[in-house]
CSV table of C-alpha atoms and ligand atoms in Angstrom, one decimal:
chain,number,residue,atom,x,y,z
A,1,UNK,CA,54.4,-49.6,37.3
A,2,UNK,CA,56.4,-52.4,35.2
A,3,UNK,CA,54.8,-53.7,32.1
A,4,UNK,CA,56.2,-56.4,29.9
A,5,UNK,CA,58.1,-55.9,27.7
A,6,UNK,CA,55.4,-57.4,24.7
A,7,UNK,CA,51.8,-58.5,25.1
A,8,UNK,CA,52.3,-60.9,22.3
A,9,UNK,CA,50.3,-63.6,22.6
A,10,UNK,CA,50.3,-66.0,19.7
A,11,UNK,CA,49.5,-65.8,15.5
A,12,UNK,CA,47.0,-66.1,14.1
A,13,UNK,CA,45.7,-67.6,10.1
A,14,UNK,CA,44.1,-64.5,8.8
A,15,UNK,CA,41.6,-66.7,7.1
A,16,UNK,CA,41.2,-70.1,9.0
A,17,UNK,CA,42.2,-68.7,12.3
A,18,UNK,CA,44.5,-71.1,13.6
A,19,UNK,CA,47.0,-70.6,15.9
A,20,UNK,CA,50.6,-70.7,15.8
A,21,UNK,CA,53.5,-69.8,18.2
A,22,UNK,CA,55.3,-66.9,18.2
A,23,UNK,CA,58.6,-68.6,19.8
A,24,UNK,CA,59.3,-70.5,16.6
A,25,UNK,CA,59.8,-69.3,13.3
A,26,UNK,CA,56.9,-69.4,11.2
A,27,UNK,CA,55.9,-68.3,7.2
A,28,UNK,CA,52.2,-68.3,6.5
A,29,UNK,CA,49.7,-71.1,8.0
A,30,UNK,CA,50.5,-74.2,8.2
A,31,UNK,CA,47.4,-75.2,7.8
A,32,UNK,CA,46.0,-73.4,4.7
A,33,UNK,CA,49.1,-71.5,3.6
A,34,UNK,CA,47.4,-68.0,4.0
A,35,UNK,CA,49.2,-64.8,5.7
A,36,UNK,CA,49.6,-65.0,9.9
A,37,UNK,CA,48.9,-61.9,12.2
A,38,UNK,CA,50.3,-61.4,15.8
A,39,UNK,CA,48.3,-61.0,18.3
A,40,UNK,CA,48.3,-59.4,21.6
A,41,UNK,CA,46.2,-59.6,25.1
A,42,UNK,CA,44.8,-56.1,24.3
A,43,UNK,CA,42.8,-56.7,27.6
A,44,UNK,CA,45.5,-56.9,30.2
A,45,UNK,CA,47.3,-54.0,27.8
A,46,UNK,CA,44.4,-51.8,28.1
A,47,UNK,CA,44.6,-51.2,31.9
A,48,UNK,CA,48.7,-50.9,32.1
A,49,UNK,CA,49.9,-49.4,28.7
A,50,UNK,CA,48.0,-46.3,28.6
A,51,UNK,CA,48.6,-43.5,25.7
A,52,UNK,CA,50.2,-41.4,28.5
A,53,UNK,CA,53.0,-43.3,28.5
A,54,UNK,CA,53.7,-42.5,25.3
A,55,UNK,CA,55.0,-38.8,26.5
A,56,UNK,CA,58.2,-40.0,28.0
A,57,UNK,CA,59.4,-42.2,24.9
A,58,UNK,CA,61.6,-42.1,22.2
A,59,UNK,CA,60.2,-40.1,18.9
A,60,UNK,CA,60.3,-43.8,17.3
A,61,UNK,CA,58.3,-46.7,16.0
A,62,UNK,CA,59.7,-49.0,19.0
A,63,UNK,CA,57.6,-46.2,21.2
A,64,UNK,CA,54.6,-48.6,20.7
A,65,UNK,CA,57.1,-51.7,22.2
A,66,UNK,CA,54.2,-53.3,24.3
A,67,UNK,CA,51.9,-54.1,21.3
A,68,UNK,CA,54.5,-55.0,18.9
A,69,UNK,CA,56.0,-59.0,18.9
A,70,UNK,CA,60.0,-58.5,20.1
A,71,UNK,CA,60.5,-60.5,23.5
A,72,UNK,CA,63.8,-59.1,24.5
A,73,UNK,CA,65.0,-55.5,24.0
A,74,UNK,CA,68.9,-56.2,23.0
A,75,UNK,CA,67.3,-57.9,19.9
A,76,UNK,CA,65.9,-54.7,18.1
A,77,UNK,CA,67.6,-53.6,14.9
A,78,UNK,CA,66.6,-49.9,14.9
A,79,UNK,CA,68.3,-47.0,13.0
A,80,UNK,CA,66.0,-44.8,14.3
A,81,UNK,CA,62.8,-45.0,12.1
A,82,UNK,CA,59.6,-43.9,13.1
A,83,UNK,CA,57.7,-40.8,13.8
A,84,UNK,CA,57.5,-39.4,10.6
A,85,UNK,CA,56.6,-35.8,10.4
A,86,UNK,CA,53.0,-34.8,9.0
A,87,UNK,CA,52.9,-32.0,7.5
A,88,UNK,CA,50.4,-29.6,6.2
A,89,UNK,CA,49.8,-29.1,2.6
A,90,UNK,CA,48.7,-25.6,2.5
A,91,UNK,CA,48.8,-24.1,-0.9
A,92,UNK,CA,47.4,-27.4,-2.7
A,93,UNK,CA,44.7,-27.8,0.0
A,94,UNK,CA,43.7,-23.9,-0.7
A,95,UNK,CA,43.6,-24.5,-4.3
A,96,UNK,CA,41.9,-27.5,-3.9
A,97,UNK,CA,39.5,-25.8,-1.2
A,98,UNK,CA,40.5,-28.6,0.9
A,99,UNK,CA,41.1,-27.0,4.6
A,100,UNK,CA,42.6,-30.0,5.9
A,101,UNK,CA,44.7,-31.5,4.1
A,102,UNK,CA,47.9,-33.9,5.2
A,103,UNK,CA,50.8,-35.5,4.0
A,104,UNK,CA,52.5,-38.5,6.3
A,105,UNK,CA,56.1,-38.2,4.9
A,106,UNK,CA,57.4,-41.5,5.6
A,107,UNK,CA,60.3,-40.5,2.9
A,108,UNK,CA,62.7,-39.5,5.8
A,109,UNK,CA,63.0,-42.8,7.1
A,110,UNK,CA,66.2,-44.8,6.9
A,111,UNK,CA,67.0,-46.3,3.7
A,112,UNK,CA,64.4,-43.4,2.0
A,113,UNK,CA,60.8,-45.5,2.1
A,114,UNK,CA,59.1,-47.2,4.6
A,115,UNK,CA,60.6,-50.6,3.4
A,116,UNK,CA,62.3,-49.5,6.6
A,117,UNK,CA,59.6,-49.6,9.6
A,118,UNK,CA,58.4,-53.5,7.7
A,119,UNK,CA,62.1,-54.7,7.7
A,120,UNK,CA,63.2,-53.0,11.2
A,121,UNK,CA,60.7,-55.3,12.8
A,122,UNK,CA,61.2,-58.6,10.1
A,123,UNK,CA,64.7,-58.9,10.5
A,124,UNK,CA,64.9,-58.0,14.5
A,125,UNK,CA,62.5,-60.9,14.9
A,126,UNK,CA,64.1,-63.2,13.0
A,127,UNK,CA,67.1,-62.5,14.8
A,128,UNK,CA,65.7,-63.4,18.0
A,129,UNK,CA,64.0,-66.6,16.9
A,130,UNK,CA,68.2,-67.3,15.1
A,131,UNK,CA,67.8,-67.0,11.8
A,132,UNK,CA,71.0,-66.1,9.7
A,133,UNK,CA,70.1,-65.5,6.2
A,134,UNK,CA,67.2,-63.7,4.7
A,135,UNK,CA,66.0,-63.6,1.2
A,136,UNK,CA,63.1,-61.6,-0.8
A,137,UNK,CA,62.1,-60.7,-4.5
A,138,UNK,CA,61.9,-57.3,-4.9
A,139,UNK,CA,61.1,-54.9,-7.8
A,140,UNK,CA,61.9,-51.4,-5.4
A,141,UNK,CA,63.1,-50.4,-2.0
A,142,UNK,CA,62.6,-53.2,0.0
A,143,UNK,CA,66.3,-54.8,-1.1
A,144,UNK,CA,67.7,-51.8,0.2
A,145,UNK,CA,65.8,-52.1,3.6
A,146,UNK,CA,66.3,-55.2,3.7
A,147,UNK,CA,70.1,-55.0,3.1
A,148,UNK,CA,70.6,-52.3,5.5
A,149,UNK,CA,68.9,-54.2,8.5
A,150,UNK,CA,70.5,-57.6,7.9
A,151,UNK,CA,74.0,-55.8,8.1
A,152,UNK,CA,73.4,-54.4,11.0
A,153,UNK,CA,72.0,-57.4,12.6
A,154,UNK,CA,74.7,-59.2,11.4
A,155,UNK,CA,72.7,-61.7,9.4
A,156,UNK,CA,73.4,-62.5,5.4
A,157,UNK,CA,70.7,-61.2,3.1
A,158,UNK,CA,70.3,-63.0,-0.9
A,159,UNK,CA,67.9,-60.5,-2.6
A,160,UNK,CA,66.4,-61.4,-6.2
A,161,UNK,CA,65.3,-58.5,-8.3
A,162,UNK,CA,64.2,-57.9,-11.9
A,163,UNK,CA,66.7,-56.8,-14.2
A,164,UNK,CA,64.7,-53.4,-14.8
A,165,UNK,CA,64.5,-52.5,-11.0
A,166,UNK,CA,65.7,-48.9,-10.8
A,167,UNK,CA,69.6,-49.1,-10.4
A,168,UNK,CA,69.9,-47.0,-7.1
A,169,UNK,CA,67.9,-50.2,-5.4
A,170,UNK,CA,70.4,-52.7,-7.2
A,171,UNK,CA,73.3,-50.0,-6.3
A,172,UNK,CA,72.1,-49.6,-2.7
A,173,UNK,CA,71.4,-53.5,-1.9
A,174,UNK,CA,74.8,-54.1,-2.9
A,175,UNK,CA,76.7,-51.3,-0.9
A,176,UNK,CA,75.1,-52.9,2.2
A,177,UNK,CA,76.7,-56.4,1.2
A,178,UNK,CA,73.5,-58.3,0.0
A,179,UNK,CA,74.0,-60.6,-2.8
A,180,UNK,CA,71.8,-59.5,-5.6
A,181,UNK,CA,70.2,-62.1,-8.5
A,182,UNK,CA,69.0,-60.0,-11.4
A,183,UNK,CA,66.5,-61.9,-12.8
A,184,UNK,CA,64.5,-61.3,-16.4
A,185,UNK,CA,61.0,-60.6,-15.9
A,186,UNK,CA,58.9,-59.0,-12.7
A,187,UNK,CA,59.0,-59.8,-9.2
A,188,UNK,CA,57.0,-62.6,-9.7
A,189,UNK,CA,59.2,-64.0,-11.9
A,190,UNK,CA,62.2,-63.1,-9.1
A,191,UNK,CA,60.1,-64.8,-6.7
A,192,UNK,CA,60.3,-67.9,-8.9
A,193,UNK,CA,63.4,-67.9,-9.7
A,194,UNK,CA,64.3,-67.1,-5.5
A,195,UNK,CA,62.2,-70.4,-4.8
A,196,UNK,CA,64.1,-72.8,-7.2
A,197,UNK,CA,67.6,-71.1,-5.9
A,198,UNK,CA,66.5,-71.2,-2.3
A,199,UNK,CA,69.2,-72.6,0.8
A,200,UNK,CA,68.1,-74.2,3.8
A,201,UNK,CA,68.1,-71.8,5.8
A,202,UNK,CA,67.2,-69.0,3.9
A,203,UNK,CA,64.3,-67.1,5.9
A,204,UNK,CA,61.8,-65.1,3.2
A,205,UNK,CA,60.6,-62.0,4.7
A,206,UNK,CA,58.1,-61.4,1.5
A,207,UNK,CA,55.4,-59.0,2.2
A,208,UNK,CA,52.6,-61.1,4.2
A,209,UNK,CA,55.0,-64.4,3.7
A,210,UNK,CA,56.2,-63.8,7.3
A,211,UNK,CA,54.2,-62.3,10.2
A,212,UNK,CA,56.6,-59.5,11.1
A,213,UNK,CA,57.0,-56.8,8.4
A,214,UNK,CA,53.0,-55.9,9.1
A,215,UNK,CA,53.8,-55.3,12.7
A,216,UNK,CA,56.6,-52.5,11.7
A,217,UNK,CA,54.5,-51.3,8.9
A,218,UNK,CA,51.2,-51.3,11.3
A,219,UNK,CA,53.1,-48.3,13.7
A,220,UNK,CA,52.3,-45.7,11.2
A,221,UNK,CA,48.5,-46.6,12.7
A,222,UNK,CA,49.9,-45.7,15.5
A,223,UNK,CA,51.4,-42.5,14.7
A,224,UNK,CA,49.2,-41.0,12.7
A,225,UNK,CA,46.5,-41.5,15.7
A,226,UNK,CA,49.2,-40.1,18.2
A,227,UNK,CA,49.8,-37.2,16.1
A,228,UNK,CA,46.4,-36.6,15.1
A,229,UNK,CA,45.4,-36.1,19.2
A,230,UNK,CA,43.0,-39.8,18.6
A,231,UNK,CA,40.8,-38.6,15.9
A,232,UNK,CA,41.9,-40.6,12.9
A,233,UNK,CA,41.9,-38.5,9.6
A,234,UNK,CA,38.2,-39.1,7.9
A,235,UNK,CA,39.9,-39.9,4.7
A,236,UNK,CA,43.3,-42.1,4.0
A,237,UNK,CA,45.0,-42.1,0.6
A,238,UNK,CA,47.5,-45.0,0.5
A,239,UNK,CA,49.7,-46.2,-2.7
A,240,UNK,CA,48.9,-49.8,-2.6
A,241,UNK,CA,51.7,-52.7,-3.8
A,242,UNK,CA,51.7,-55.8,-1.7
A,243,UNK,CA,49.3,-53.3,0.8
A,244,UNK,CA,51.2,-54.6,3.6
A,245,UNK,CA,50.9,-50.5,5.7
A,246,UNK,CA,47.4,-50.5,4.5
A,247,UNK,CA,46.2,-53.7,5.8
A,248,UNK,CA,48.6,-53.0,9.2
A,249,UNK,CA,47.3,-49.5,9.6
A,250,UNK,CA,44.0,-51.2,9.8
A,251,UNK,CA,44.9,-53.6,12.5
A,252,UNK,CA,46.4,-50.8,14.1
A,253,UNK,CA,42.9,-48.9,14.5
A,254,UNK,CA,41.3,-52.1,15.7
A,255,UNK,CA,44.5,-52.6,18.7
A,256,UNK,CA,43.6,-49.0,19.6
A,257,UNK,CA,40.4,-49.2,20.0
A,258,UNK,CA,40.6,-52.7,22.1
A,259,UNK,CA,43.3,-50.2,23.9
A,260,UNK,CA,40.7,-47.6,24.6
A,261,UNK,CA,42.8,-45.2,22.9
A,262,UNK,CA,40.4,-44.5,19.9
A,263,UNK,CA,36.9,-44.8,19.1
A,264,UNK,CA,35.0,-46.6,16.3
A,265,UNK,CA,35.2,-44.3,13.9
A,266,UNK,CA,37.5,-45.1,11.1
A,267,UNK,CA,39.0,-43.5,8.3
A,268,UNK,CA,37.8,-44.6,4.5
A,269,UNK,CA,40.8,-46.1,3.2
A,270,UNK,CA,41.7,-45.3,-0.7
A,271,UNK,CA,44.0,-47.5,-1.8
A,272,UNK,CA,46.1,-45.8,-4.7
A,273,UNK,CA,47.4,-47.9,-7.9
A,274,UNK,CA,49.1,-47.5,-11.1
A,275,UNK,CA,46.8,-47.7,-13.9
A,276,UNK,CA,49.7,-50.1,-15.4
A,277,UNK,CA,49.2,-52.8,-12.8
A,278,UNK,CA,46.1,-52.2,-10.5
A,279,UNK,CA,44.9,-55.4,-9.6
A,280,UNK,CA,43.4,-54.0,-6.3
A,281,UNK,CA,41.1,-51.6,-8.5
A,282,UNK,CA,40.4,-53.9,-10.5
A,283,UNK,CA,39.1,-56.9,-8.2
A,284,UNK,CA,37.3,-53.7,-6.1
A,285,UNK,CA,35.5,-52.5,-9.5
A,286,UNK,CA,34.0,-56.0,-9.3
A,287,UNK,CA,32.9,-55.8,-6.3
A,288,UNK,CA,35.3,-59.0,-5.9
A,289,UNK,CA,37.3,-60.6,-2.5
A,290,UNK,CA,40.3,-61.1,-4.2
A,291,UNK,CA,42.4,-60.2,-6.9
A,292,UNK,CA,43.6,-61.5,-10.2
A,293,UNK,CA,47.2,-61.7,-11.7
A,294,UNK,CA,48.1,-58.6,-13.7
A,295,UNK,CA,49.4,-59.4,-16.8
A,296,UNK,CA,52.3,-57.2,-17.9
A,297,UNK,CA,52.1,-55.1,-15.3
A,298,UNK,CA,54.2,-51.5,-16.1
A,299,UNK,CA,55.0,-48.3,-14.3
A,300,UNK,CA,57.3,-46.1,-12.8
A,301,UNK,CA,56.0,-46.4,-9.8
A,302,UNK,CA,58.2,-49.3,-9.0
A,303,UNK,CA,57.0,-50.2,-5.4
A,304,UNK,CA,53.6,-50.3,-7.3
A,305,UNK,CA,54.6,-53.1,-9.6
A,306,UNK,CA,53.1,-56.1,-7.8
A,307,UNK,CA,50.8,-58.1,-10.0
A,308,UNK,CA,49.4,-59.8,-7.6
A,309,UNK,CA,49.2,-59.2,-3.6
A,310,UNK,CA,49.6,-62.3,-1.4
A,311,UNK,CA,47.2,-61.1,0.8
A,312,UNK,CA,44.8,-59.2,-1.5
A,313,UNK,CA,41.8,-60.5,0.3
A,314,UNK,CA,43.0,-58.7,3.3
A,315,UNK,CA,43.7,-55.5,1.7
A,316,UNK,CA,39.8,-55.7,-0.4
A,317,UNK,CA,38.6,-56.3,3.3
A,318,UNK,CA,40.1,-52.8,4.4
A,319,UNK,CA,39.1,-50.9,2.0
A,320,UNK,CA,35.2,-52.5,1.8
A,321,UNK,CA,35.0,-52.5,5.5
A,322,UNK,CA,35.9,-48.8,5.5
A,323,UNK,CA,33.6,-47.7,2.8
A,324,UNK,CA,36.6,-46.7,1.0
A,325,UNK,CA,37.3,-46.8,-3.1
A,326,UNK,CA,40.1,-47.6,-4.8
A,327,UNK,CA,41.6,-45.4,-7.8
A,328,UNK,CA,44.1,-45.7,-10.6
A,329,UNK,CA,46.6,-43.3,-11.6
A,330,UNK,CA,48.2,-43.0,-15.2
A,331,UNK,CA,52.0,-42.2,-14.6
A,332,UNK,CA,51.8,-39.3,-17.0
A,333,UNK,CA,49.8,-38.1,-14.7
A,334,UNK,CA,51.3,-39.0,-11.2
A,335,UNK,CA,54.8,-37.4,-12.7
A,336,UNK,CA,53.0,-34.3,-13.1
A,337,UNK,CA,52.1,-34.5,-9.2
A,338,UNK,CA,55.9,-35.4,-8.0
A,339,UNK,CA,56.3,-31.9,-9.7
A,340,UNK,CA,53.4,-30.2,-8.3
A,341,UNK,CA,54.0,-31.1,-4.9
A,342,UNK,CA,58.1,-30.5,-4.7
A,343,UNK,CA,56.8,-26.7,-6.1
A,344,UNK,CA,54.2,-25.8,-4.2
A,345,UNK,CA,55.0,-27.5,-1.0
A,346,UNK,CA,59.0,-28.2,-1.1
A,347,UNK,CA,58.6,-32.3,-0.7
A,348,UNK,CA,60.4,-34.2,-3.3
A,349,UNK,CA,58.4,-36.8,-2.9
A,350,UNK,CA,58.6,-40.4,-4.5
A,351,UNK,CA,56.2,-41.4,-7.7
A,352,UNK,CA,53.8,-44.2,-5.6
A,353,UNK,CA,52.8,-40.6,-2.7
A,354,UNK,CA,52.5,-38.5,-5.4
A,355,UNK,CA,50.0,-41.1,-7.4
A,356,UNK,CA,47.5,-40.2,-4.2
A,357,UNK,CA,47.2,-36.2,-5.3
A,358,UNK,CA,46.1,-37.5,-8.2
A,359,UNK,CA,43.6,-40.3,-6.6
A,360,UNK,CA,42.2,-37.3,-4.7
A,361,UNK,CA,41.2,-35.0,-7.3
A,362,UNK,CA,39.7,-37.5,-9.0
A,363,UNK,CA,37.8,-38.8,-5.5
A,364,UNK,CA,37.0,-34.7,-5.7
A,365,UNK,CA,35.3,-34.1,-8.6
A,366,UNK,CA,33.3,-37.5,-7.8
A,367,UNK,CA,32.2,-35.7,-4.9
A,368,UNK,CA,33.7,-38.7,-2.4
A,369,UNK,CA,35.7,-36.8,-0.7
A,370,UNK,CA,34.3,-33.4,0.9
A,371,UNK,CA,36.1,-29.7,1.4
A,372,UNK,CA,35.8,-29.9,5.7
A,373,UNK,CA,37.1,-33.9,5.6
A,374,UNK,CA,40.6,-34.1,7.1
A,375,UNK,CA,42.9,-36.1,4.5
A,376,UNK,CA,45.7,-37.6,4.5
A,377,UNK,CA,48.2,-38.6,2.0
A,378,UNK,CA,51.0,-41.3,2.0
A,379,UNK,CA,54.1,-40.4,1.1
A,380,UNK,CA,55.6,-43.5,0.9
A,381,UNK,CA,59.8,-42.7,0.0
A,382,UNK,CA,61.9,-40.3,-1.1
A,383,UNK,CA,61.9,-38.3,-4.3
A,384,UNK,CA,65.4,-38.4,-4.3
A,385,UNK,CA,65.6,-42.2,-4.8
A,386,UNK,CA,64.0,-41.9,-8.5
A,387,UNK,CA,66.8,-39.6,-10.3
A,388,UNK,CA,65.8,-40.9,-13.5
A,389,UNK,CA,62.1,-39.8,-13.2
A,390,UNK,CA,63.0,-36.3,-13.2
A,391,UNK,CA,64.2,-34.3,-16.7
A,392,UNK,CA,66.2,-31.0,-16.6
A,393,UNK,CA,63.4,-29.2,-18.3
B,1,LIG,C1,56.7,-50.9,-1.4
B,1,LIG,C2,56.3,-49.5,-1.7
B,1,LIG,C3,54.9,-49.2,-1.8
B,1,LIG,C4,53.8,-50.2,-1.6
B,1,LIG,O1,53.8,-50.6,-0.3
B,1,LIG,P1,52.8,-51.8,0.3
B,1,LIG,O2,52.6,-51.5,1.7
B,1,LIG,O3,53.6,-53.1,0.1
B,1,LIG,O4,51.6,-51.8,-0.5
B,1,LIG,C5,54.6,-47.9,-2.0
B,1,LIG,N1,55.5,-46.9,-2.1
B,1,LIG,C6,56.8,-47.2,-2.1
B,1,LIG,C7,57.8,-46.1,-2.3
B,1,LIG,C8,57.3,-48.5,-1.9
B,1,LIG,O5,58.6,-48.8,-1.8
């Protein structure tokens, strides 16, 4: 049987719910300014793309092509990112008394983070709908991403970072041919300074700003349910910055389940922060819907270092719905973990993954989390992207 190539419908305001189309390039609402989300006739999918299918494809994120927004096939970017291994932490679940117990490795993706999957599917859709330049403030690895994908698609990419951004994302935006603008100050700051410098046509692709970099980051829904046989994990541990694979692997639950491929059941989602800038634990402490600005926000963690999420209400919304938590991790302590794991379980991992072996000890000794739950931790990028982290003693 054929089936199109995309059930893409239209987008949709995450808050007012208006719609926009998905033929024209679009930001963030028109009409309140607030994040967009594609959507898909899940119906029609339901009866013709059917998790079978999935055998005969690729090992890559484009395996879920049907339910993500690209119209024509010659217009993907891909340098083959997807399907991530999972992989068993053995020793620390023993010690732990934790009998299963996961880590998504999302570190051996192109470009060495998961920048990839968002950008892959940003910067293919933005070369179908023409654009020619793309632009983003960045404090970590999406420059790189976003570099690497605009090369190959042939489009220009402007990337503003802070001057502190680890130098291997500097280094590696500029070996891909992006122009880089150091800019004092955080990413907010960058994204300040972006907006006064900004050319006519200059696309953003900023976490949330555009529709796009959720539908790439939202396939690790996917994968996680393919490779866990549909039964989603009981218990999700994510390293939350802009929360853009948090609040897509959550819309990816919901797709499946409109699919038929997955029950109701959900996973609680944990999202992980630096104690140095954790305005998501903060707001969820408070029982609150959004966020506020966090003021002098510092860690190592560099992908961690967002003071303030566009879309925080969406991410609070995942984790409440859930009946998830949220948990902040001091870097002394998450440096101790990057260790920990690359001994006991040979992953060099990056600082933000190894912040949630930390979050779940602590969600342990609270008694949240339970020795027969099936966990997984997010690692998020490679250990081997944060040299400087690491001292020869
Ligand atoms: C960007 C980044 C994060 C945060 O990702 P979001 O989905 O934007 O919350 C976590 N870890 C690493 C390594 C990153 O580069």
């Amino acid at each position: 049987m054929n089936i199109p190539l995309t059930f893409l419908t239209h987008l949709e305001c995450s808050v007012c719910g208006d719609r926009h189309s998905p033929h024209e390039l679009q930001a963030v609402c028109r009409s309140c300014g607030k994040s967009l989300l594609a959507r898909y006739d899940l119906q029609a999918a339901k009866s013709q793309f059917l998790s079978e299918h999935l055998k005969s494809k690729a090992p890559s994120m484009w395996r879920y092509l049907p339910v993500l927004p690209i119209e024509r096939e010659t217009n993907i970017v891909s340098l083959g990112e997807g399907m991530t291994p999972l992989v068993p932490l053995r020793k620390i679940g023993d010690e732990l008394g934790l009998s299963n117990l996961w880590m998504k490795d999302e570190g051996q993706l192109p470009t060495g983070s998961f920048k990839a999957r968002g950008l892959a599917m940003a910067i293919s859709k933005a070369k179908e709908l023409g654009v020619r330049a793309v632009c983003m403030p960045t404090a970590g690895n999406a420059g790189g991403a976003a570099a690497a994908y605009a090369a190959r698609a042939g489009l220009q990419s402007i990337i503003f970072m802070p001057e502190d951004t680890p130098e291997i994302n500097i280094k590696e935006s500029i070996v891909y041919g992006a122009q880089v603008e150091l800019v004092k100050g955080n990413i907010s700051d960058a994204a300040k300074v972006m907006n006064e410098k900004k050319q006519k046509g200059w696309f953003d692709v900023s976490t949330l700003k555009e529709p796009y970099r959720l539908e790439g980051k939202k396939t690790m829904g996917y994968e996680l349910a393919e490779q866990f046989d549909w039964e989603l994990p009981d218990v999700v541990l994510y390293p939350t910055g802009g929360g853009t694979g948090l609040i897509g692997m959550w819309k990816a639950f919901d797709e499946m389940e409109q699919l038929g491929w997955i029950n109701s059941r959900r996973p609680r989602m944990i999202s992980v922060q630096a104690a140095g800038c954790a305005p998501i634990v903060k707001a969820f402490q408070e029982q609150k819907s959004e966020s506020e600005f966090w003021q002098n926000a510092q860690t190592v963690a560099s992908g961690l270092r967002v003071p303030k999420a566009f879309a925080d209400h969406l991410i609070l919304k995942a984790v409440y719905d859930s009946n998830g938590s949220a948990v902040a991790v001091k870097d002394e302590e998450l440096l101790v973990a990057m260790r920990e794991i690359a001994q006991k379980e040979g992953l060099f991992i990056c600082p933000e993954g190894a912040a949630t072996l930390v979050a779940l000890k602590k969600l342990l000794a609270e008694n949240f989390v339970t020795p027969d739950e099936t966990i997984l931790l997010f690692n998020t990028g490679a250990g081997i992207k944060y040299p400087e982290l690491v001292k020869r003693s």
